[in-house]
CSV table of C-alpha atoms in Angstrom, one decimal:
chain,number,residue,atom,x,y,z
Q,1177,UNK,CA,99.1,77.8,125.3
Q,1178,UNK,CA,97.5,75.7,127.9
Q,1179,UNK,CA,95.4,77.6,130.9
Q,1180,UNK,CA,98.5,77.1,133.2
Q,1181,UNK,CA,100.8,78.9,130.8
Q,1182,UNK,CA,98.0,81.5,130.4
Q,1183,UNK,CA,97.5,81.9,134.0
Q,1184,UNK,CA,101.3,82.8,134.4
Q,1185,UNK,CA,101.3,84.9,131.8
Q,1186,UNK,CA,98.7,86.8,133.4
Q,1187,UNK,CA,99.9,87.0,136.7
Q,1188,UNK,CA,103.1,88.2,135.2
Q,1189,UNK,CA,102.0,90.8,133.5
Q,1190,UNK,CA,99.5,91.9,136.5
Q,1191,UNK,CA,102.2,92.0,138.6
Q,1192,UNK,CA,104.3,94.3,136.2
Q,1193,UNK,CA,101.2,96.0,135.7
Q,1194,UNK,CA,101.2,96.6,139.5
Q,1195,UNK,CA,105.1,97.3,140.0
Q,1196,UNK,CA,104.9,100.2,136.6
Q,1197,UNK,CA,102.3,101.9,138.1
Q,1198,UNK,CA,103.6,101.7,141.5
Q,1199,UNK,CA,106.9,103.6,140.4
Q,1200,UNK,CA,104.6,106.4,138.4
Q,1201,UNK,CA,102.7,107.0,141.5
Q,1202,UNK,CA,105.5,107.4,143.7
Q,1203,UNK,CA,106.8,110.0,141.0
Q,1204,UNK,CA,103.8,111.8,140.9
Q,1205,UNK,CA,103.9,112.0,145.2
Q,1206,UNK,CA,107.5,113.2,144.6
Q,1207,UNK,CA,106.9,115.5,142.1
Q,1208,UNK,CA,103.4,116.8,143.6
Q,1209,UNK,CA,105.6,117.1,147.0
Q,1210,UNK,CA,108.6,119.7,144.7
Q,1211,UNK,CA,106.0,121.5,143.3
Q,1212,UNK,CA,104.5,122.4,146.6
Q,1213,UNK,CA,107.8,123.4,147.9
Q,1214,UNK,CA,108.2,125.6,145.1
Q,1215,UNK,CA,105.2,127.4,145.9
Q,1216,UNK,CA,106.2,127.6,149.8
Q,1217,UNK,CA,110.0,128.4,149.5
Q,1218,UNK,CA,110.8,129.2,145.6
Q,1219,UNK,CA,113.6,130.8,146.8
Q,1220,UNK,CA,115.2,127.7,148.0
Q,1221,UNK,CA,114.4,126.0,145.1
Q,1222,UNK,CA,116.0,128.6,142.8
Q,1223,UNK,CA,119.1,128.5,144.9
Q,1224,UNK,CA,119.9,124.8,144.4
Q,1225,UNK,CA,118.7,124.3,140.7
Q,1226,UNK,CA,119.4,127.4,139.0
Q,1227,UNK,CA,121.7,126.0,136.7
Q,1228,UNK,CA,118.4,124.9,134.7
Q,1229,UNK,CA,117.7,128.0,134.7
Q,1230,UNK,CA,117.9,128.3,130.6
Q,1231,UNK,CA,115.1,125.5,130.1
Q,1232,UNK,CA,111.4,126.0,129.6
Q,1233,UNK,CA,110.7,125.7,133.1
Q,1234,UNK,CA,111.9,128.8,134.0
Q,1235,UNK,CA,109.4,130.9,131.7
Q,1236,UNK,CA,106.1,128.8,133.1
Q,1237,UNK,CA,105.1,128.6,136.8
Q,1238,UNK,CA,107.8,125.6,137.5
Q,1239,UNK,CA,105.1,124.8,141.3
Q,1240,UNK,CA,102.1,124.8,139.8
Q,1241,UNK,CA,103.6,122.8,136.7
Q,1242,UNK,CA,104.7,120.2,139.0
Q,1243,UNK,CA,101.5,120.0,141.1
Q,1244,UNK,CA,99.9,119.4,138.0
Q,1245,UNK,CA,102.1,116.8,136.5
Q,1246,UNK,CA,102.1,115.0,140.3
Q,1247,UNK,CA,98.4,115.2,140.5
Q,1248,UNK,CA,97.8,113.6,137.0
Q,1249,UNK,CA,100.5,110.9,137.5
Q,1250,UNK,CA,99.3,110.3,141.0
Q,1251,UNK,CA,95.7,109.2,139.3
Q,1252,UNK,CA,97.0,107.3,136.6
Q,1253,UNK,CA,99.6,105.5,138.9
Q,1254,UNK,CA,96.4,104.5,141.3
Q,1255,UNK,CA,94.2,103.4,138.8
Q,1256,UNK,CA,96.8,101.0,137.1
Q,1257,UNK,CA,98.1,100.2,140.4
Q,1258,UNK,CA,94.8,99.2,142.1
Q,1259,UNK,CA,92.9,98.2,139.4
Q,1260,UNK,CA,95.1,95.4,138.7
Q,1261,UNK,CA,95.9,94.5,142.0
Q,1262,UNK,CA,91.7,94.1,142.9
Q,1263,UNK,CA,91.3,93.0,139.2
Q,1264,UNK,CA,88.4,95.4,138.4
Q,1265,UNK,CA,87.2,96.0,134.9
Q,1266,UNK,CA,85.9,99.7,135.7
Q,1267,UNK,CA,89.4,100.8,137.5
Q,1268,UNK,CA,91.2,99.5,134.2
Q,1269,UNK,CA,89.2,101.0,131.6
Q,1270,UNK,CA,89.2,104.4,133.8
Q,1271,UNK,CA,93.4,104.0,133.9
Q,1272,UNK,CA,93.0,103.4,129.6
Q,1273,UNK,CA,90.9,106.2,129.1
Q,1274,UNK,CA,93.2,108.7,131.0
Q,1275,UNK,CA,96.6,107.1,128.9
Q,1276,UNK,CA,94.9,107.8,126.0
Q,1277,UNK,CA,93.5,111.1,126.4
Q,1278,UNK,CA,96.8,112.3,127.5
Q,1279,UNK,CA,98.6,110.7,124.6
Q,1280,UNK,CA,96.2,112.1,122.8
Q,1281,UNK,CA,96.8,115.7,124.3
Q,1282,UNK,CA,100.4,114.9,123.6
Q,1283,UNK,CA,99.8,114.7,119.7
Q,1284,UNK,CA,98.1,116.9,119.1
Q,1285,UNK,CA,100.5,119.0,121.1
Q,1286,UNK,CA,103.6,118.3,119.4
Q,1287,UNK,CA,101.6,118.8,116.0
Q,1288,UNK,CA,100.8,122.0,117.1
Q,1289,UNK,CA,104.8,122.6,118.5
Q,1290,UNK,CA,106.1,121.5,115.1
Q,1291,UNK,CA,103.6,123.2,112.7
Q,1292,UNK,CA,102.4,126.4,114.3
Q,1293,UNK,CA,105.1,127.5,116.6
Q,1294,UNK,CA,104.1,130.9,115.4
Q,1295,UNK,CA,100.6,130.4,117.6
Q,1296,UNK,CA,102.2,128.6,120.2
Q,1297,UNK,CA,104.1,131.8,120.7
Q,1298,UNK,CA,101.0,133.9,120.5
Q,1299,UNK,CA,99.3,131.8,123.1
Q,1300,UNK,CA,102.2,131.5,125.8
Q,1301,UNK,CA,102.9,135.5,125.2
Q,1302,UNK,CA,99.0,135.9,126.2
Q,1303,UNK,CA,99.7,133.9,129.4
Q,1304,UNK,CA,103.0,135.1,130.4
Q,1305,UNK,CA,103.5,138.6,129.0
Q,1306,UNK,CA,100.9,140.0,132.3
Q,1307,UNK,CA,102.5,138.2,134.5
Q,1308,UNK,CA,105.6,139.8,133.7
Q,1309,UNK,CA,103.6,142.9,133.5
Q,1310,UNK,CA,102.1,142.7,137.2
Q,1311,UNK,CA,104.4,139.8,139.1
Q,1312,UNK,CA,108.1,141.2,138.3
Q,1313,UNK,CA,109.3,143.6,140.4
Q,1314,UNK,CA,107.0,142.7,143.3
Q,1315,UNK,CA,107.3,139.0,143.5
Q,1316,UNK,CA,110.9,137.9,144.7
Q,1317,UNK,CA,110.3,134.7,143.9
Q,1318,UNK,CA,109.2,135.4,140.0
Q,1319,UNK,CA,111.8,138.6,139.9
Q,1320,UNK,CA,114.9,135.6,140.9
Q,1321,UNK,CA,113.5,133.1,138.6
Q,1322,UNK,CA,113.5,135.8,135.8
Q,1323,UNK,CA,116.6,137.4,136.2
Q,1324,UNK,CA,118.5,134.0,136.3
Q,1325,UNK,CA,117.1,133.3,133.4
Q,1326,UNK,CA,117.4,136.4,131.5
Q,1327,UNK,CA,121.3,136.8,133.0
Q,1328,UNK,CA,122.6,132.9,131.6
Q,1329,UNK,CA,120.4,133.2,128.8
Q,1330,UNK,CA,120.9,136.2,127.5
Q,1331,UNK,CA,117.7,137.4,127.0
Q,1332,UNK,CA,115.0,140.2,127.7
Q,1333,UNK,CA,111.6,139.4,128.2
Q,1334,UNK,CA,109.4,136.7,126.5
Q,1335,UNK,CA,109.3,138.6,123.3
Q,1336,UNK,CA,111.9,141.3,123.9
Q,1337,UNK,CA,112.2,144.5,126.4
Q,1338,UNK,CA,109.1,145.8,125.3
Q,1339,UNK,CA,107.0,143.3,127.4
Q,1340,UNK,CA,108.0,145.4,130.3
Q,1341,UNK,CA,105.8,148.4,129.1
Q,1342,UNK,CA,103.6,149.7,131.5
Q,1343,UNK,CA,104.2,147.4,134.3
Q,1344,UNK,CA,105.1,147.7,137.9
Q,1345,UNK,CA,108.7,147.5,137.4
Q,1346,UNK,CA,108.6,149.8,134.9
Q,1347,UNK,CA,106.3,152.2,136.6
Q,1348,UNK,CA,108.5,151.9,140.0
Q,1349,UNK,CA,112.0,152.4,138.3
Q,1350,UNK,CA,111.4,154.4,135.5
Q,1351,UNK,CA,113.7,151.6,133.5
Q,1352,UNK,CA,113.6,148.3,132.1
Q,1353,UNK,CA,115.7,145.6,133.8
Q,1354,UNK,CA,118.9,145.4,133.8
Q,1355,UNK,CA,119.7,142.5,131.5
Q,1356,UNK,CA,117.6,144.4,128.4
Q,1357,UNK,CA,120.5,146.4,128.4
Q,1358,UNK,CA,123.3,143.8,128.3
Q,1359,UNK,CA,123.8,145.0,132.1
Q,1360,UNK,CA,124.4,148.9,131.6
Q,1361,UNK,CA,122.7,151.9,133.6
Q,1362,UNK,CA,119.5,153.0,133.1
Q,1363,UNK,CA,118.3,150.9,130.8
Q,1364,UNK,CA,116.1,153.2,128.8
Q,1365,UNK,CA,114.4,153.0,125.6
Q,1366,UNK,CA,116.7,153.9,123.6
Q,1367,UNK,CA,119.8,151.6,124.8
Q,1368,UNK,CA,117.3,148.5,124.8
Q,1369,UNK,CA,115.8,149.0,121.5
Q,1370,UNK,CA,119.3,149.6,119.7
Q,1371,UNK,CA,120.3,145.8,121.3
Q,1372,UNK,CA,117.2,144.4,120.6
Q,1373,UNK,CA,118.0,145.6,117.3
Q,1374,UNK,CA,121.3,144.8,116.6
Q,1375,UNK,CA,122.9,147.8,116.8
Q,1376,UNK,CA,125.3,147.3,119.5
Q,1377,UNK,CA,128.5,148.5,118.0
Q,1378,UNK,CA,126.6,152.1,118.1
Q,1379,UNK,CA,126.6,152.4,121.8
Q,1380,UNK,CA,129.6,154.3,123.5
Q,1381,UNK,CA,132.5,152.2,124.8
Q,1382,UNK,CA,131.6,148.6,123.1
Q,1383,UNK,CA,133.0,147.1,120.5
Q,1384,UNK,CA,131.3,146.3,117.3
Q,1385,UNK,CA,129.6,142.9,117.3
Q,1386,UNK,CA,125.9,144.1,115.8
Q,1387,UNK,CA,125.0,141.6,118.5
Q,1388,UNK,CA,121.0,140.5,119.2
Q,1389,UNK,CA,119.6,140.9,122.4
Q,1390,UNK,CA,116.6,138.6,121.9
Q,1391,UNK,CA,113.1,137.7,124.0
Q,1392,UNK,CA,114.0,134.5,125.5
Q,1393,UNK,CA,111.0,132.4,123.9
Q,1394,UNK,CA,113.6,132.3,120.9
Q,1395,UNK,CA,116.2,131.5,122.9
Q,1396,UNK,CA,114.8,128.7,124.2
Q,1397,UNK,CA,113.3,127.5,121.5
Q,1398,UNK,CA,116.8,127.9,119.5
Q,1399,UNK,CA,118.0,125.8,122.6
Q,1400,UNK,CA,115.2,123.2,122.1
Q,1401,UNK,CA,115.4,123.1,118.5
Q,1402,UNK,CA,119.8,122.6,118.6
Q,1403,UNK,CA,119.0,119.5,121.5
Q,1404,UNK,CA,115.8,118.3,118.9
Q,1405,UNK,CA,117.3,114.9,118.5
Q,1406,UNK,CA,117.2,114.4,123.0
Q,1407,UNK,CA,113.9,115.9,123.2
Q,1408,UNK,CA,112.5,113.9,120.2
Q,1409,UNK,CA,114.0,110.6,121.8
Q,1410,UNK,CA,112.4,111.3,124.9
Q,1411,UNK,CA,109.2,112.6,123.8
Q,1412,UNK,CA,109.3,108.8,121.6
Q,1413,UNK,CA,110.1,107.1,124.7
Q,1414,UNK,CA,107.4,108.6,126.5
Q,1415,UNK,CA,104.9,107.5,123.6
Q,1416,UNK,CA,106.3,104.4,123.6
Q,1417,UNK,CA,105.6,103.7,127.6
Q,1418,UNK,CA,102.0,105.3,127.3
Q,1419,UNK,CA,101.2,103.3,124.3
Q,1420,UNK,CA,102.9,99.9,126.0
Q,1421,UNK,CA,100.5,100.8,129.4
Q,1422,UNK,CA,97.4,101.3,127.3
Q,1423,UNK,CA,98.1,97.3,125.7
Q,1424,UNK,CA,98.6,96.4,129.2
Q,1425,UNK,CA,95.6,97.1,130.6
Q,1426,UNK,CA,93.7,96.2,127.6
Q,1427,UNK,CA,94.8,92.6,127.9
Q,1428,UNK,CA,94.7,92.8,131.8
Q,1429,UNK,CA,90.4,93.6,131.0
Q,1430,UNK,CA,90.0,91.5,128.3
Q,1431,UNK,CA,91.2,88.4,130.1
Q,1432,UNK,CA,88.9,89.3,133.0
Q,1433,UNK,CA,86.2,87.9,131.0
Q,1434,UNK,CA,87.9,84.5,130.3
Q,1435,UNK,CA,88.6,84.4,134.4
């Protein structure tokens, strides 16, 4: 190509450079913006999307999720954005090395997701199994989001009723929730443990359907598992983008040099 043709190349790309980044950073303000909301008014937020209330989202900390996700893509959409805008070496090769640890991260994620699900659930049961413990019951905001979930998904727990041993609600009512017990009064020991089992058809009054009443990590990841095909797409797409900004950047800084 002749140095015109390689000077509109690069201008083209810089400007795409500019314009990709652009978009992720006004994501990240929108989605650092929701996730602050959620942590001020949760309620609200509940209100108007609880029809995704059977997702993953419900069973982590959807506000702080989001501040997180905002923050990061607030960085990465800066340093793309700016660095190829004031042309700087340093900016670009700080926007590369974020892409790639994240990607990265990613990997070694879905590795982790697809071979030892088994640990995965160890690890989110260690993180959301006290918060269940302590936050449910006394927390409105965390009660709604739970019992939303537990009522359309029908589930109890994270594992299964007995995640609600010795914790406030427990202590206060003298029952598990509600929705252990496929919605019958109290919800005692003995009525939980015979769904969680299976052994519906020997309560009084129901027919028999030796129906499950399961934790609603394997719900979910049932749910995630029958939509595989979606969530693989996207996670590929996803790859595909970071992958495509990481090439970007590389060829922004490399034709610095020949500038």
């Amino acid at each position: 190509l002749s140095p015109g043709a390689k000077m509109g190349c690069f201008t083209f790309i810089k400007v795409m450079m500019i314009l990709f980044n652009l978009v992720i950073f006004l994501s990240g303000g929108t989605l650092l913006g929701v996730g602050i909301w959620v942590k001020v008014d949760g309620e609200s937020f509940v209100d108007i999307f609880g029809a995704l209330s059977s997702s993953i989202l419900q069973v982590v900390n959807v506000g702080y999720l989001f501040i997180v996700i905002g923050a990061i893509l607030l960085v990465i959409g800066f340093l793309g954005c700016y660095g190829a805008q004031k042309e700087s070496k340093c900016l670009l090769m700080m926007f590369f090395s974020v892409v790639l640890i994240i990607f990265i991260a990613e990997v070694a994620a879905a590795v982790l997701a697809l071979v030892f699900t088994g640990l995965a659930e160890t690890l989110l049961t260690g993180l959301v199994t006290p918060l269940l413990k302590e936050k449910y019951g006394p927390d409105p905001d965390f009660t709604k989001i739970w019992n939303i979930t537990m009522t359309e998904v029908h589930c109890c727990g994270l594992n299964n009723y007995t995640d609600f041993n010795n914790s406030y609600y427990y202590e206060t009512h003298g029952s598990y929730p509600e929705q252990c017990c496929d919605m019958k009064k109290p919800c005692n020991s003995t009525l939980a443990a015979q769904l969680a089992l299976g052994f519906r058809h020997l309560l009084p009054s129901s027919p028999p359907c030796g129906c499950l009443l399961q934790g609603c990590f394997n719900q979910i990841l049932k749910e995630i598992r029958t939509n595989a095909a979606v969530a693989g797409g996207v996670a590929a797409g996803i790859a595909a983008l970071e992958i495509a900004a990481m090439a970007v950047s590389m060829y922004l800084y490399c034709r610095l040099d020949e500038k």
